[in-house]
Amino acid sequence: MGMIDCLQGEERYWQKRLTAAYAERLQAARKQDEEMTRLGSAAASSEDRLVAMQAAWESYRHAACLYEQAQWMGGTGGGPATMACHMHESARQALKLEGWWAQ
């Protein structure tokens, strides 16, 4: 197994965790919003804020990893570096959603 295969495998692992954690947080945000509506609260929607945060994070990950790729000045290490960046950023976000915001 080459370096790219290894990185792709770990990226898939973290992406699955990220997707699952995001889905769980989204469900929790919806429940929270329903409860706040029931109470007559004017609080901002947790679901809307979560969706906006995740979209902004995806844009950040894309830009950060393109910057990482640029550090290789067109060299052959740019591809693996970009993939490793994607993997690391996905792992960080998955852990954040799993832990910091877990109930």
N, C-alpha and C. Protein backbone atom coordinates (compact mmCIF):
# COMPACT_ATOMS: atom_id res chain seq x y z
N MET A 1 0.86 -1.18 0.00
CA MET A 1 0.00 0.00 0.00
C MET A 1 0.90 1.24 0.00
N GLY A 2 0.63 2.14 -0.93
CA GLY A 2 1.42 3.35 -1.02
C GLY A 2 0.92 4.44 -0.09
N MET A 3 1.68 5.51 -0.06
CA MET A 3 1.36 6.63 0.82
C MET A 3 -0.02 7.21 0.50
N ILE A 4 -0.34 7.35 -0.78
CA ILE A 4 -1.63 7.92 -1.17
C ILE A 4 -2.77 7.01 -0.71
N ASP A 5 -2.61 5.70 -0.90
CA ASP A 5 -3.64 4.75 -0.46
C ASP A 5 -3.86 4.85 1.04
N CYS A 6 -2.79 4.95 1.78
CA CYS A 6 -2.87 5.07 3.24
C CYS A 6 -3.60 6.35 3.64
N LEU A 7 -3.20 7.45 3.04
CA LEU A 7 -3.85 8.73 3.35
C LEU A 7 -5.33 8.72 2.96
N GLN A 8 -5.64 8.12 1.82
CA GLN A 8 -7.04 8.05 1.39
C GLN A 8 -7.86 7.21 2.37
N GLY A 9 -7.29 6.10 2.83
CA GLY A 9 -7.99 5.26 3.80
C GLY A 9 -8.28 5.99 5.09
N GLU A 10 -7.30 6.71 5.60
CA GLU A 10 -7.52 7.44 6.84
C GLU A 10 -8.46 8.63 6.62
N GLU A 11 -8.37 9.26 5.47
CA GLU A 11 -9.29 10.36 5.16
C GLU A 11 -10.73 9.85 5.15
N ARG A 12 -10.96 8.68 4.55
CA ARG A 12 -12.32 8.10 4.54
C ARG A 12 -12.79 7.82 5.96
N TYR A 13 -11.89 7.29 6.79
CA TYR A 13 -12.23 7.02 8.19
C TYR A 13 -12.69 8.29 8.90
N TRP A 14 -11.92 9.36 8.78
CA TRP A 14 -12.26 10.62 9.46
C TRP A 14 -13.49 11.27 8.84
N GLN A 15 -13.66 11.14 7.54
CA GLN A 15 -14.83 11.72 6.90
C GLN A 15 -16.10 11.03 7.39
N LYS A 16 -16.05 9.71 7.58
CA LYS A 16 -17.21 8.98 8.12
C LYS A 16 -17.53 9.46 9.53
N ARG A 17 -16.50 9.61 10.35
CA ARG A 17 -16.72 10.11 11.71
C ARG A 17 -17.27 11.52 11.70
N LEU A 18 -16.74 12.35 10.83
CA LEU A 18 -17.20 13.74 10.72
C LEU A 18 -18.66 13.78 10.29
N THR A 19 -19.01 13.00 9.30
CA THR A 19 -20.39 12.97 8.81
C THR A 19 -21.34 12.52 9.91
N ALA A 20 -20.96 11.48 10.64
CA ALA A 20 -21.80 10.97 11.72
C ALA A 20 -21.94 11.99 12.85
N ALA A 21 -20.85 12.62 13.22
CA ALA A 21 -20.89 13.61 14.31
C ALA A 21 -21.73 14.81 13.91
N TYR A 22 -21.59 15.25 12.67
CA TYR A 22 -22.37 16.39 12.20
C TYR A 22 -23.86 16.04 12.20
N ALA A 23 -24.21 14.86 11.74
CA ALA A 23 -25.61 14.44 11.72
C ALA A 23 -26.18 14.40 13.14
N GLU A 24 -25.39 13.92 14.07
CA GLU A 24 -25.83 13.87 15.47
C GLU A 24 -26.02 15.28 16.04
N ARG A 25 -25.08 16.17 15.77
CA ARG A 25 -25.20 17.55 16.25
C ARG A 25 -26.38 18.26 15.60
N LEU A 26 -26.63 17.95 14.32
CA LEU A 26 -27.76 18.55 13.61
C LEU A 26 -29.08 18.11 14.24
N GLN A 27 -29.17 16.84 14.56
CA GLN A 27 -30.38 16.32 15.22
C GLN A 27 -30.57 16.98 16.58
N ALA A 28 -29.50 17.12 17.34
CA ALA A 28 -29.57 17.77 18.65
C ALA A 28 -29.97 19.24 18.51
N ALA A 29 -29.44 19.91 17.50
CA ALA A 29 -29.78 21.32 17.28
C ALA A 29 -31.26 21.47 16.94
N ARG A 30 -31.77 20.56 16.14
CA ARG A 30 -33.20 20.61 15.79
C ARG A 30 -34.07 20.42 17.02
N LYS A 31 -33.68 19.47 17.87
CA LYS A 31 -34.45 19.25 19.11
C LYS A 31 -34.41 20.49 19.99
N GLN A 32 -33.24 21.09 20.09
CA GLN A 32 -33.08 22.30 20.89
C GLN A 32 -33.95 23.42 20.34
N ASP A 33 -33.95 23.58 19.02
CA ASP A 33 -34.77 24.62 18.40
C ASP A 33 -36.25 24.38 18.64
N GLU A 34 -36.67 23.13 18.56
CA GLU A 34 -38.08 22.80 18.82
C GLU A 34 -38.45 23.16 20.25
N GLU A 35 -37.57 22.85 21.18
CA GLU A 35 -37.83 23.16 22.58
C GLU A 35 -37.88 24.68 22.80
N MET A 36 -36.97 25.40 22.19
CA MET A 36 -36.95 26.85 22.34
C MET A 36 -38.21 27.48 21.73
N THR A 37 -38.66 26.94 20.61
CA THR A 37 -39.90 27.43 20.00
C THR A 37 -41.09 27.16 20.91
N ARG A 38 -41.12 25.96 21.48
CA ARG A 38 -42.19 25.59 22.40
C ARG A 38 -42.24 26.54 23.59
N LEU A 39 -41.07 26.98 24.04
CA LEU A 39 -41.00 27.89 25.18
C LEU A 39 -41.25 29.35 24.78
N GLY A 40 -41.38 29.60 23.50
CA GLY A 40 -41.62 30.97 23.04
C GLY A 40 -40.36 31.82 22.99
N SER A 41 -39.21 31.18 22.93
CA SER A 41 -37.94 31.91 22.92
C SER A 41 -37.69 32.56 21.56
N ALA A 42 -37.03 33.68 21.59
CA ALA A 42 -36.62 34.37 20.37
C ALA A 42 -35.15 34.09 20.04
N ALA A 43 -34.59 33.09 20.70
CA ALA A 43 -33.18 32.75 20.48
C ALA A 43 -32.94 32.35 19.03
N ALA A 44 -31.75 32.63 18.55
CA ALA A 44 -31.38 32.26 17.19
C ALA A 44 -31.41 30.74 17.04
N SER A 45 -31.66 30.29 15.85
CA SER A 45 -31.74 28.87 15.56
C SER A 45 -30.36 28.20 15.68
N SER A 46 -30.29 27.19 16.52
CA SER A 46 -29.05 26.43 16.64
C SER A 46 -28.75 25.69 15.35
N GLU A 47 -29.79 25.17 14.72
CA GLU A 47 -29.59 24.46 13.45
C GLU A 47 -29.00 25.38 12.39
N ASP A 48 -29.57 26.57 12.25
CA ASP A 48 -29.06 27.52 11.26
C ASP A 48 -27.60 27.88 11.54
N ARG A 49 -27.28 28.08 12.80
CA ARG A 49 -25.90 28.45 13.17
C ARG A 49 -24.94 27.29 12.91
N LEU A 50 -25.39 26.06 13.20
CA LEU A 50 -24.55 24.89 12.96
C LEU A 50 -24.29 24.71 11.47
N VAL A 51 -25.33 24.83 10.67
CA VAL A 51 -25.18 24.69 9.21
C VAL A 51 -24.23 25.76 8.67
N ALA A 52 -24.38 26.98 9.13
CA ALA A 52 -23.50 28.07 8.69
C ALA A 52 -22.05 27.82 9.12
N MET A 53 -21.88 27.35 10.35
CA MET A 53 -20.53 27.06 10.85
C MET A 53 -19.87 25.98 10.01
N GLN A 54 -20.61 24.92 9.70
CA GLN A 54 -20.03 23.81 8.94
C GLN A 54 -19.68 24.25 7.52
N ALA A 55 -20.53 25.05 6.91
CA ALA A 55 -20.24 25.56 5.56
C ALA A 55 -18.98 26.43 5.58
N ALA A 56 -18.86 27.28 6.58
CA ALA A 56 -17.67 28.13 6.70
C ALA A 56 -16.43 27.28 6.95
N TRP A 57 -16.57 26.24 7.76
CA TRP A 57 -15.44 25.36 8.03
C TRP A 57 -15.00 24.65 6.76
N GLU A 58 -15.95 24.18 5.95
CA GLU A 58 -15.60 23.50 4.70
C GLU A 58 -14.83 24.44 3.77
N SER A 59 -15.23 25.69 3.72
CA SER A 59 -14.50 26.68 2.92
C SER A 59 -13.10 26.89 3.47
N TYR A 60 -12.99 26.96 4.80
CA TYR A 60 -11.68 27.11 5.43
C TYR A 60 -10.78 25.92 5.10
N ARG A 61 -11.32 24.69 5.26
CA ARG A 61 -10.52 23.49 4.98
C ARG A 61 -10.00 23.52 3.56
N HIS A 62 -10.85 23.85 2.63
CA HIS A 62 -10.46 23.90 1.22
C HIS A 62 -9.32 24.91 1.02
N ALA A 63 -9.48 26.11 1.55
CA ALA A 63 -8.46 27.15 1.39
C ALA A 63 -7.16 26.78 2.10
N ALA A 64 -7.27 26.24 3.30
CA ALA A 64 -6.06 25.86 4.06
C ALA A 64 -5.27 24.79 3.33
N CYS A 65 -5.97 23.84 2.75
CA CYS A 65 -5.27 22.75 2.07
C CYS A 65 -4.71 23.19 0.72
N LEU A 66 -5.35 24.14 0.07
CA LEU A 66 -4.75 24.71 -1.14
C LEU A 66 -3.48 25.47 -0.79
N TYR A 67 -3.49 26.16 0.33
CA TYR A 67 -2.28 26.85 0.79
C TYR A 67 -1.17 25.84 1.07
N GLU A 68 -1.52 24.75 1.74
CA GLU A 68 -0.54 23.70 2.01
C GLU A 68 0.06 23.19 0.71
N GLN A 69 -0.79 22.96 -0.27
CA GLN A 69 -0.33 22.49 -1.57
C GLN A 69 0.64 23.49 -2.20
N ALA A 70 0.34 24.77 -2.07
CA ALA A 70 1.18 25.81 -2.66
C ALA A 70 2.59 25.81 -2.08
N GLN A 71 2.74 25.33 -0.86
CA GLN A 71 4.06 25.30 -0.23
C GLN A 71 5.02 24.35 -0.96
N TRP A 72 4.47 23.47 -1.77
CA TRP A 72 5.28 22.52 -2.52
C TRP A 72 5.67 23.05 -3.90
N MET A 73 5.28 24.26 -4.20
CA MET A 73 5.68 24.98 -5.42
C MET A 73 5.57 24.11 -6.68
N GLY A 74 4.46 23.37 -6.79
CA GLY A 74 4.23 22.55 -7.98
C GLY A 74 4.93 21.21 -7.94
N GLY A 75 5.63 20.90 -6.87
CA GLY A 75 6.35 19.64 -6.77
C GLY A 75 5.43 18.46 -6.50
N THR A 76 5.99 17.27 -6.60
CA THR A 76 5.20 16.05 -6.46
C THR A 76 4.68 15.83 -5.05
N GLY A 77 5.23 16.51 -4.07
CA GLY A 77 4.74 16.37 -2.70
C GLY A 77 3.45 17.11 -2.45
N GLY A 78 3.04 17.95 -3.40
CA GLY A 78 1.82 18.74 -3.22
C GLY A 78 0.57 17.90 -3.07
N GLY A 79 0.47 16.84 -3.85
CA GLY A 79 -0.71 15.97 -3.77
C GLY A 79 -0.85 15.30 -2.41
N PRO A 80 0.20 14.58 -1.97
CA PRO A 80 0.12 13.96 -0.65
C PRO A 80 -0.04 14.99 0.48
N ALA A 81 0.59 16.14 0.35
CA ALA A 81 0.47 17.17 1.39
C ALA A 81 -0.97 17.68 1.47
N THR A 82 -1.59 17.87 0.32
CA THR A 82 -2.98 18.32 0.29
C THR A 82 -3.89 17.28 0.91
N MET A 83 -3.67 16.02 0.57
CA MET A 83 -4.50 14.95 1.12
C MET A 83 -4.30 14.84 2.63
N ALA A 84 -3.07 14.95 3.08
CA ALA A 84 -2.80 14.89 4.53
C ALA A 84 -3.46 16.07 5.24
N CYS A 85 -3.43 17.24 4.63
CA CYS A 85 -4.09 18.41 5.21
C CYS A 85 -5.59 18.16 5.34
N HIS A 86 -6.19 17.64 4.30
CA HIS A 86 -7.62 17.35 4.30
C HIS A 86 -7.96 16.37 5.42
N MET A 87 -7.12 15.33 5.54
CA MET A 87 -7.31 14.33 6.58
C MET A 87 -7.21 14.95 7.97
N HIS A 88 -6.17 15.74 8.21
CA HIS A 88 -5.97 16.35 9.53
C HIS A 88 -7.09 17.32 9.88
N GLU A 89 -7.49 18.15 8.94
CA GLU A 89 -8.56 19.10 9.21
C GLU A 89 -9.89 18.39 9.46
N SER A 90 -10.15 17.33 8.70
CA SER A 90 -11.37 16.55 8.91
C SER A 90 -11.36 15.89 10.28
N ALA A 91 -10.21 15.36 10.67
CA ALA A 91 -10.09 14.73 11.99
C ALA A 91 -10.34 15.75 13.10
N ARG A 92 -9.75 16.92 12.99
CA ARG A 92 -9.96 17.96 14.00
C ARG A 92 -11.44 18.33 14.13
N GLN A 93 -12.10 18.49 12.99
CA GLN A 93 -13.51 18.88 13.03
C GLN A 93 -14.37 17.75 13.58
N ALA A 94 -14.06 16.52 13.21
CA ALA A 94 -14.81 15.38 13.75
C ALA A 94 -14.68 15.32 15.26
N LEU A 95 -13.46 15.45 15.76
CA LEU A 95 -13.24 15.40 17.20
C LEU A 95 -13.93 16.56 17.90
N LYS A 96 -13.93 17.71 17.27
CA LYS A 96 -14.60 18.88 17.85
C LYS A 96 -16.10 18.60 17.97
N LEU A 97 -16.70 18.13 16.89
CA LEU A 97 -18.14 17.87 16.92
C LEU A 97 -18.48 16.71 17.86
N GLU A 98 -17.62 15.74 17.94
CA GLU A 98 -17.87 14.60 18.84
C GLU A 98 -17.70 14.98 20.31
N GLY A 99 -16.74 15.82 20.58
CA GLY A 99 -16.38 16.07 21.97
C GLY A 99 -16.84 17.38 22.54
N TRP A 100 -16.38 18.46 21.97
CA TRP A 100 -16.64 19.78 22.55
C TRP A 100 -18.12 20.09 22.63
N TRP A 101 -18.88 19.60 21.66
CA TRP A 101 -20.30 19.93 21.64
C TRP A 101 -21.16 18.74 22.01
N ALA A 102 -20.53 17.66 22.41
CA ALA A 102 -21.31 16.47 22.79
C ALA A 102 -22.04 16.76 24.09
N GLN A 103 -23.16 16.11 24.22
CA GLN A 103 -23.95 16.33 25.43
C GLN A 103 -23.61 15.31 26.48
